[in-house]
Coordinates of C-alpha atoms and ligand atoms in Angstrom, one line a residue:
M17 CA -182.9 48.8 268.8
E18 CA -182.2 47.9 272.5
I19 CA -179.0 49.0 274.2
D20 CA -176.7 46.0 274.9
P21 CA -175.3 46.7 278.3
N22 CA -172.1 44.9 277.3
Q23 CA -171.6 47.2 274.4
D24 CA -170.3 50.0 276.6
Y25 CA -167.7 47.7 278.3
L26 CA -165.8 46.4 275.3
S27 CA -162.1 46.1 275.6
K28 CA -159.9 48.6 273.9
S29 CA -159.0 46.1 271.1
E30 CA -162.7 45.3 270.6
I31 CA -163.5 49.0 270.4
R32 CA -160.7 49.4 267.8
Q33 CA -162.0 46.5 265.8
L34 CA -165.6 47.9 265.9
Q35 CA -164.4 51.3 264.8
N36 CA -162.3 49.9 262.0
E37 CA -165.4 48.1 260.5
C38 CA -167.6 51.2 260.9
F39 CA -164.9 53.4 259.4
L40 CA -164.3 51.3 256.3
S41 CA -167.9 51.0 255.4
H42 CA -168.4 54.8 256.1
L43 CA -165.4 55.6 253.8
K44 CA -166.7 53.4 251.0
Y45 CA -170.2 55.0 251.2
T46 CA -168.8 58.5 251.4
Y47 CA -166.5 58.1 248.4
S48 CA -169.2 56.6 246.2
H49 CA -172.0 59.1 247.2
A50 CA -170.5 62.5 248.1
K51 CA -169.1 64.4 245.1
H52 CA -166.9 66.6 247.3
Y53 CA -165.0 63.7 248.8
R54 CA -164.7 61.7 245.6
D55 CA -163.2 64.8 243.9
K56 CA -161.0 65.5 246.9
L57 CA -159.6 62.0 247.3
D58 CA -159.1 61.6 243.5
K59 CA -157.2 64.9 243.4
C60 CA -154.9 63.7 246.2
G61 CA -154.4 60.4 244.3
I62 CA -155.9 58.4 247.2
T63 CA -157.8 55.2 246.3
L64 CA -159.9 53.1 248.6
E65 CA -157.3 50.4 248.4
D66 CA -154.8 52.8 250.1
I67 CA -156.9 52.8 253.2
S68 CA -157.3 49.5 254.9
S69 CA -157.9 50.5 258.5
L70 CA -158.2 53.5 260.8
D71 CA -154.4 53.6 260.9
D72 CA -154.6 55.0 257.4
L73 CA -157.1 57.7 258.3
T74 CA -154.4 60.3 258.5
K75 CA -153.7 59.9 254.7
I76 CA -157.1 61.6 254.1
P77 CA -156.9 65.5 254.3
V78 CA -159.0 67.2 257.0
T79 CA -162.3 68.9 256.3
T80 CA -162.9 72.5 257.5
K81 CA -166.1 74.3 258.2
E82 CA -165.2 76.8 255.5
E83 CA -164.9 74.0 253.0
I84 CA -168.5 72.9 253.7
E85 CA -169.7 76.5 253.7
T86 CA -168.4 77.1 250.2
N87 CA -169.3 73.7 248.7
N88 CA -172.4 72.8 250.9
L89 CA -174.3 71.1 248.0
D90 CA -171.3 68.9 247.0
F91 CA -171.3 67.5 250.5
Q92 CA -174.8 66.2 250.2
A93 CA -174.7 62.5 249.3
V94 CA -178.4 61.7 248.7
S95 CA -181.1 62.7 246.2
P96 CA -183.8 65.2 247.5
R97 CA -186.3 62.3 247.4
S98 CA -184.5 60.5 250.2
V99 CA -184.4 63.5 252.5
V100 CA -186.9 63.5 255.4
E101 CA -185.6 66.7 257.2
Y102 CA -183.4 69.7 256.6
V103 CA -181.6 71.3 259.5
T104 CA -178.8 73.9 259.8
T105 CA -176.0 74.7 262.1
S106 CA -176.5 77.7 264.3
G107 CA -174.0 79.8 262.3
T108 CA -172.4 81.3 265.4
L109 CA -169.2 81.7 263.5
G110 CA -170.1 82.3 259.8
N111 CA -172.9 81.1 257.6
P112 CA -175.1 78.3 258.8
I113 CA -174.4 75.0 257.1
S114 CA -177.4 73.1 255.6
I115 CA -177.7 69.4 256.4
A116 CA -180.2 67.0 254.8
L117 CA -181.2 64.0 256.9
T118 CA -182.5 60.7 255.6
L119 CA -184.8 58.4 257.5
E120 CA -181.7 56.3 258.4
D121 CA -180.0 59.5 259.7
Q122 CA -182.9 60.2 261.9
K123 CA -182.8 56.6 263.2
R124 CA -179.1 57.1 263.9
L125 CA -179.7 60.3 265.7
T126 CA -182.4 58.6 267.8
W127 CA -179.9 55.8 268.7
N128 CA -177.2 58.3 269.5
E129 CA -179.3 60.3 271.9
K130 CA -180.9 57.1 273.4
R131 CA -177.3 56.0 274.2
S132 CA -176.3 59.4 275.4
L133 CA -179.3 59.7 277.9
N134 CA -178.7 56.1 279.0
M135 CA -175.1 57.1 279.8
C136 CA -176.6 59.6 282.4
G137 CA -178.6 56.8 284.0
I138 CA -181.9 58.0 282.5
T139 CA -184.5 55.3 282.1
A140 CA -188.1 54.7 281.0
D141 CA -189.1 55.8 284.5
D142 CA -187.9 59.4 284.0
V143 CA -189.9 62.4 282.9
I144 CA -187.7 64.8 280.9
Q145 CA -188.3 68.5 280.4
I146 CA -186.5 69.7 277.3
T147 CA -185.8 73.4 277.7
T148 CA -184.1 73.9 274.4
T149 CA -185.5 75.0 271.0
L150 CA -187.4 72.2 269.3
D151 CA -187.9 74.1 266.0
K152 CA -185.8 76.7 264.1
R153 CA -184.0 74.0 262.1
F154 CA -182.3 72.9 265.3
M155 CA -181.0 69.3 265.3
A156 CA -180.2 68.8 269.0
G157 CA -183.7 69.6 270.3
I158 CA -185.3 67.0 268.1
A159 CA -182.5 64.5 268.9
Y160 CA -183.2 64.8 272.6
Y161 CA -186.9 64.3 271.9
L162 CA -186.3 61.2 269.7
G163 CA -183.7 59.7 272.0
A164 CA -185.8 60.2 275.1
T165 CA -189.0 58.7 273.7
A166 CA -187.0 55.8 272.2
L167 CA -185.7 55.2 275.7
G168 CA -189.3 55.0 276.9
A169 CA -189.0 58.1 279.1
A170 CA -191.8 60.7 279.0
V171 CA -191.0 64.1 277.4
I172 CA -192.2 67.6 278.0
R173 CA -191.4 69.9 275.1
S174 CA -191.0 73.1 277.1
G175 CA -188.9 74.9 274.6
I176 CA -186.5 77.8 275.3
G177 CA -187.0 80.5 278.1
D178 CA -190.4 81.4 279.6
P179 CA -189.8 80.5 283.3
D180 CA -193.5 80.7 284.1
F181 CA -194.2 78.0 281.6
Q182 CA -191.3 75.9 282.7
L183 CA -192.7 76.1 286.3
D184 CA -196.1 75.1 285.1
N185 CA -194.7 72.0 283.6
I186 CA -192.8 71.1 286.7
R187 CA -196.1 71.5 288.7
R188 CA -198.2 69.5 286.3
F189 CA -195.8 66.6 285.4
Q190 CA -193.1 66.4 288.1
P191 CA -190.2 65.9 285.6
T192 CA -187.1 64.2 287.1
V193 CA -184.7 65.5 284.4
L194 CA -184.1 68.9 282.9
I195 CA -182.2 69.2 279.6
A196 CA -180.9 72.7 279.7
V197 CA -178.2 75.2 279.0
P198 CA -176.6 75.4 282.5
S199 CA -176.7 79.2 282.8
F200 CA -180.5 79.0 282.0
A201 CA -180.9 76.3 284.7
Y202 CA -179.2 78.7 287.2
K203 CA -181.4 81.6 286.1
F204 CA -184.5 79.4 286.3
G205 CA -183.5 78.2 289.8
N206 CA -183.2 81.8 291.0
Y207 CA -186.6 82.6 289.4
L208 CA -188.1 79.8 291.5
L209 CA -186.4 81.1 294.6
S210 CA -187.9 84.6 293.9
K211 CA -191.3 82.9 293.8
G212 CA -190.7 81.4 297.2
I213 CA -190.1 77.9 295.7
D214 CA -187.0 76.0 296.7
P215 CA -185.6 74.3 293.6
K216 CA -184.3 71.5 295.9
S217 CA -187.9 70.7 296.8
T218 CA -188.9 70.2 293.1
S219 CA -189.0 66.8 291.4
I220 CA -185.8 67.6 289.3
R221 CA -182.9 65.2 290.2
K222 CA -180.7 65.4 287.1
I223 CA -179.8 68.2 284.8
V224 CA -178.3 67.3 281.4
C225 CA -176.1 70.3 280.6
I226 CA -175.6 71.4 277.0
G227 CA -173.8 74.2 275.3
E228 CA -171.6 75.4 278.2
P229 CA -168.9 73.6 280.2
I230 CA -169.5 72.8 283.8
K231 CA -166.1 71.4 284.6
D232 CA -162.6 72.8 284.6
T233 CA -159.8 70.9 282.8
S234 CA -159.2 68.6 285.8
F235 CA -163.0 67.8 286.0
A236 CA -163.4 69.9 289.1
P237 CA -166.7 71.8 289.1
N238 CA -166.4 75.3 287.6
T239 CA -168.1 78.3 289.1
L240 CA -171.4 77.8 287.2
N241 CA -171.5 74.2 288.4
Q242 CA -170.9 75.2 292.0
K243 CA -173.7 77.8 291.8
L244 CA -176.1 75.3 290.3
M245 CA -175.3 72.8 293.0
E246 CA -176.0 75.5 295.7
I247 CA -179.6 75.9 294.5
W248 CA -180.6 72.5 293.0
D249 CA -180.5 69.0 294.5
V250 CA -179.3 67.3 291.4
Q251 CA -176.6 65.4 289.6
L252 CA -175.2 67.4 286.7
Y253 CA -174.2 65.7 283.4
S254 CA -172.2 67.4 280.7
T255 CA -172.8 66.6 277.1
Y256 CA -171.0 67.8 274.0
A257 CA -172.2 67.6 270.4
S258 CA -172.4 69.5 267.2
T259 CA -174.9 69.5 264.4
E260 CA -172.3 68.6 261.8
M261 CA -171.2 65.4 263.6
A262 CA -174.7 64.5 264.8
T263 CA -173.2 62.6 267.7
A264 CA -172.9 63.3 271.4
F265 CA -170.2 62.7 273.9
T266 CA -171.9 62.4 277.3
E267 CA -170.6 62.0 280.9
C268 CA -171.4 58.9 282.9
E269 CA -172.1 59.1 286.7
A270 CA -168.3 59.5 287.2
G271 CA -168.3 62.9 285.5
Q272 CA -164.8 62.5 284.0
G273 CA -165.5 63.7 280.5
G274 CA -167.9 62.8 277.7
H275 CA -167.7 59.1 276.6
L276 CA -167.2 58.4 272.9
L277 CA -169.9 56.2 271.4
P278 CA -167.5 53.9 269.4
E279 CA -170.0 52.7 266.8
L280 CA -170.9 56.3 265.9
V281 CA -167.8 58.4 265.8
H282 CA -164.0 58.4 265.7
V283 CA -162.2 61.4 267.3
E284 CA -158.7 62.9 266.8
L285 CA -157.2 65.9 268.6
L286 CA -155.1 67.9 266.1
D287 CA -152.8 70.9 266.2
D288 CA -152.7 73.8 263.7
Q289 CA -150.6 71.6 261.3
N290 CA -153.2 68.8 261.5
Q291 CA -150.9 66.6 263.5
P292 CA -152.1 64.7 266.6
V293 CA -151.3 66.5 269.9
A294 CA -149.6 64.6 272.7
D295 CA -151.8 62.7 275.2
G296 CA -153.5 65.0 277.6
E297 CA -152.7 68.2 275.5
V298 CA -155.3 70.5 274.1
G299 CA -156.1 70.0 270.4
E300 CA -158.9 70.7 268.0
V301 CA -161.7 68.1 268.2
T302 CA -161.7 66.5 264.7
V303 CA -164.4 63.9 264.1
T304 CA -165.3 61.2 261.6
P305 CA -168.9 60.4 262.4
F306 CA -169.9 56.9 261.1
G307 CA -173.0 55.8 259.3
I308 CA -174.3 59.2 258.2
E309 CA -176.1 59.1 254.8
G310 CA -177.2 62.7 254.1
M311 CA -173.9 64.6 254.7
P312 CA -171.2 62.2 255.6
L313 CA -167.9 63.7 256.8
L314 CA -164.3 62.6 257.1
R315 CA -161.9 64.2 259.6
Y316 CA -164.1 67.3 260.2
K317 CA -162.4 70.0 262.3
T318 CA -165.0 71.3 264.7
G319 CA -163.2 74.4 265.9
D320 CA -163.6 73.2 269.5
L321 CA -160.5 72.9 271.6
A322 CA -160.4 70.1 274.3
R323 CA -158.4 67.3 275.7
L324 CA -158.9 63.6 275.2
H325 CA -158.6 61.0 278.1
T326 CA -157.9 57.5 277.0
E327 CA -157.4 55.6 280.3
T328 CA -160.3 53.4 281.5
C329 CA -163.0 55.4 283.3
S330 CA -163.8 54.6 286.9
C331 CA -167.2 53.5 285.6
G332 CA -165.4 50.6 283.8
R333 CA -165.9 51.8 280.2
N334 CA -162.8 51.7 278.0
T335 CA -164.1 54.3 275.5
S336 CA -162.1 57.6 275.3
R337 CA -163.5 60.6 277.1
L338 CA -163.6 64.2 275.9
G339 CA -162.8 66.9 278.4
P340 CA -164.7 70.2 278.6
V341 CA -164.4 72.5 275.7
E342 CA -161.7 75.0 276.6
G343 CA -162.2 77.4 273.8
R344 CA -163.3 77.9 270.2
K345 CA -160.6 78.2 267.6
G346 CA -162.1 81.2 266.0
Q347 CA -162.8 82.9 269.4
M348 CA -159.2 83.2 270.5
I349 CA -158.6 86.7 271.9
K350 CA -155.3 88.5 271.8
W351 CA -155.5 91.3 274.3
K352 CA -152.4 93.3 275.1
G353 CA -150.0 90.3 274.8
T354 CA -152.2 87.8 276.5
T355 CA -154.0 85.0 274.6
L356 CA -157.3 83.9 276.1
F357 CA -160.8 82.6 275.4
P358 CA -164.2 84.1 276.3
Q359 CA -164.9 81.0 278.4
Q360 CA -162.1 82.0 280.8
I361 CA -163.7 85.4 281.3
E362 CA -167.1 83.8 281.9
N363 CA -165.6 81.6 284.6
V364 CA -164.3 84.7 286.4
L365 CA -167.5 86.8 286.1
N366 CA -169.6 83.9 287.3
H367 CA -167.8 84.1 290.6
I368 CA -169.4 87.5 291.4
S369 CA -172.9 86.9 292.6
E370 CA -174.1 90.5 292.0
I371 CA -173.4 90.1 288.2
D372 CA -176.6 88.6 287.0
N373 CA -176.0 89.2 283.3
Y374 CA -173.2 90.3 280.9
I375 CA -171.9 90.1 277.4
I376 CA -168.3 89.8 276.2
E377 CA -167.8 91.8 273.1
L378 CA -164.7 91.7 270.8
S379 CA -164.1 94.2 268.1
L380 CA -161.2 95.8 266.3
D381 CA -159.7 99.1 267.3
D382 CA -158.3 101.7 264.9
L383 CA -155.1 99.8 264.5
G384 CA -156.9 96.5 263.7
L385 CA -156.0 95.1 267.1
D386 CA -158.5 93.1 269.3
L387 CA -160.6 95.4 271.5
L388 CA -162.1 93.5 274.4
K389 CA -165.1 94.8 276.3
V390 CA -167.3 93.4 279.0
I391 CA -170.8 95.0 279.0
L392 CA -172.6 94.8 282.4
P393 CA -176.1 95.9 283.4
D394 CA -176.4 99.6 284.4
H395 CA -178.0 98.8 287.7
L396 CA -174.6 97.5 289.1
E397 CA -172.7 99.7 291.5
R398 CA -169.2 100.9 290.8
N399 CA -167.7 98.7 293.4
V400 CA -169.0 95.6 291.6
L401 CA -167.3 96.7 288.4
D402 CA -164.1 97.3 290.4
Q403 CA -164.3 93.8 291.9
A404 CA -164.8 92.4 288.3
Q405 CA -161.8 94.3 287.1
R406 CA -159.6 93.2 290.0
L407 CA -160.6 89.5 289.6
L408 CA -160.0 89.5 285.9
Q409 CA -156.6 91.0 286.5
Q410 CA -155.7 88.6 289.2
S411 CA -156.9 85.4 287.5
L412 CA -156.3 86.1 283.8
R413 CA -154.0 89.1 283.8
V414 CA -156.3 91.0 281.6
N415 CA -158.0 94.4 282.0
P416 CA -160.9 94.5 279.5
I417 CA -162.8 97.7 279.1
L418 CA -165.9 97.5 281.3
E419 CA -169.0 99.3 280.1
Q420 CA -172.6 99.4 281.3
N421 CA -175.8 99.2 279.3
T422 CA -179.4 98.5 279.9
A423 CA -180.5 95.0 281.0
A424 CA -182.8 94.9 277.9
Y425 CA -179.8 95.6 275.6
I426 CA -177.8 92.8 277.2
A427 CA -180.7 90.4 277.0
S428 CA -181.1 91.2 273.3
E429 CA -177.4 90.6 272.6
I430 CA -177.5 87.3 274.4
L431 CA -180.5 86.0 272.5
P432 CA -180.9 88.1 269.3
K433 CA -184.3 87.9 267.5
G434 CA -184.7 84.7 265.7
S435 CA -181.7 83.0 267.3
R436 CA -182.1 79.7 269.1
K437 CA -179.0 79.5 271.2
P438 CA -178.0 82.0 273.9
R439 CA -174.5 83.4 273.7
R440 CA -172.3 85.3 276.1
F441 CA -169.7 86.2 273.5
V442 CA -170.2 88.5 270.5
D443 CA -167.4 88.7 268.0
K444 CA -167.7 91.9 265.9
R445 CA -164.2 91.6 264.4
Q446 CA -165.4 90.5 261.0
L447 CA -168.1 93.2 260.8
A448 CA -165.3 95.8 261.2
N449 CA -163.3 94.4 258.2
Ligands
ZN14 ZN1 -167.4 56.7 282.7

């Protein structure tokens, strides 16, 4: 399917109308095919007649990750014969969820990513180096691949890590775009510098950043972003997605939050009581992705906390934009009276250029209270640790315990064996229970 350039510039009422139609057919499909939702709506006494538009969406109870984890099979809405692929979530917080994709789901995923890459101005003239996992049951990697090829761009499946191999691909194929976790793109840039190669002199002109925010809440570049821009001559684009919703929110050239794709997803920002938060306030990203056959969802609470921007973007699109993820619901840390998220600590540590690697570890102390540690490589001098302590105190008013360990230990904690997504934050609280 070709992208209709007008589709992105619908008026707000046209967007609402489009979403209404998509929602009603999605609801009908979900009720008649997914046992979990049929039972749930029946139990609440909700019939399809009670829901005549998106305005009635709030009558439907929300869906939590735990609900899917415990009833995973009942969420599947198709027979095994219609399944063309099985993927799982990463399971960063709990058990991975299994998701069956039909051929239509795969086409939808292709369309989603084609639209998303198009939002970043990527065309058939681009060569895209995908530096994420393309196997390990990972949906996003294959989505980038499918979307990029559907767009007519050329793809290099570099896979995760291995800077030598990444460099070999750059030399051979002159890619114009990197799809990368931003902290990896930074590390890779430094690796190039160490080899006497200026990243600015390479063919790379865009980096599509996944998995980590590159903006602060007012869309100003965060530290990681600033560091990337110092070494690369690129435009950075942020994209937000999750396996469960199989839909991406991607920044346009204006970089003012990820645009919603109206034919693919509806989004609400909810508080702990599942009520909508006020405009511009932080809430839990709650999605109803449209048109999914294998595991359709209604009002799925992602656990990600962000803000929604509804005013027209300077690019002219009227679709809502999702701001950077400000934290994960399950990752909130209560440390000596202060509430914070690992992301805030990362932003501070990224300021200190001597700190090339670290891991934030949260466990429980003898009294069952949160115990916050930052583990830094043992080659760092005492004065760097002092500087980190001082900055964390000044910016966040927290004094985590700073410990040192080998670079090998930290690397193994960041990317444990068999894992496909690097992490900076390890929550050991559940293990202690
Ligand atoms: Zn825009």
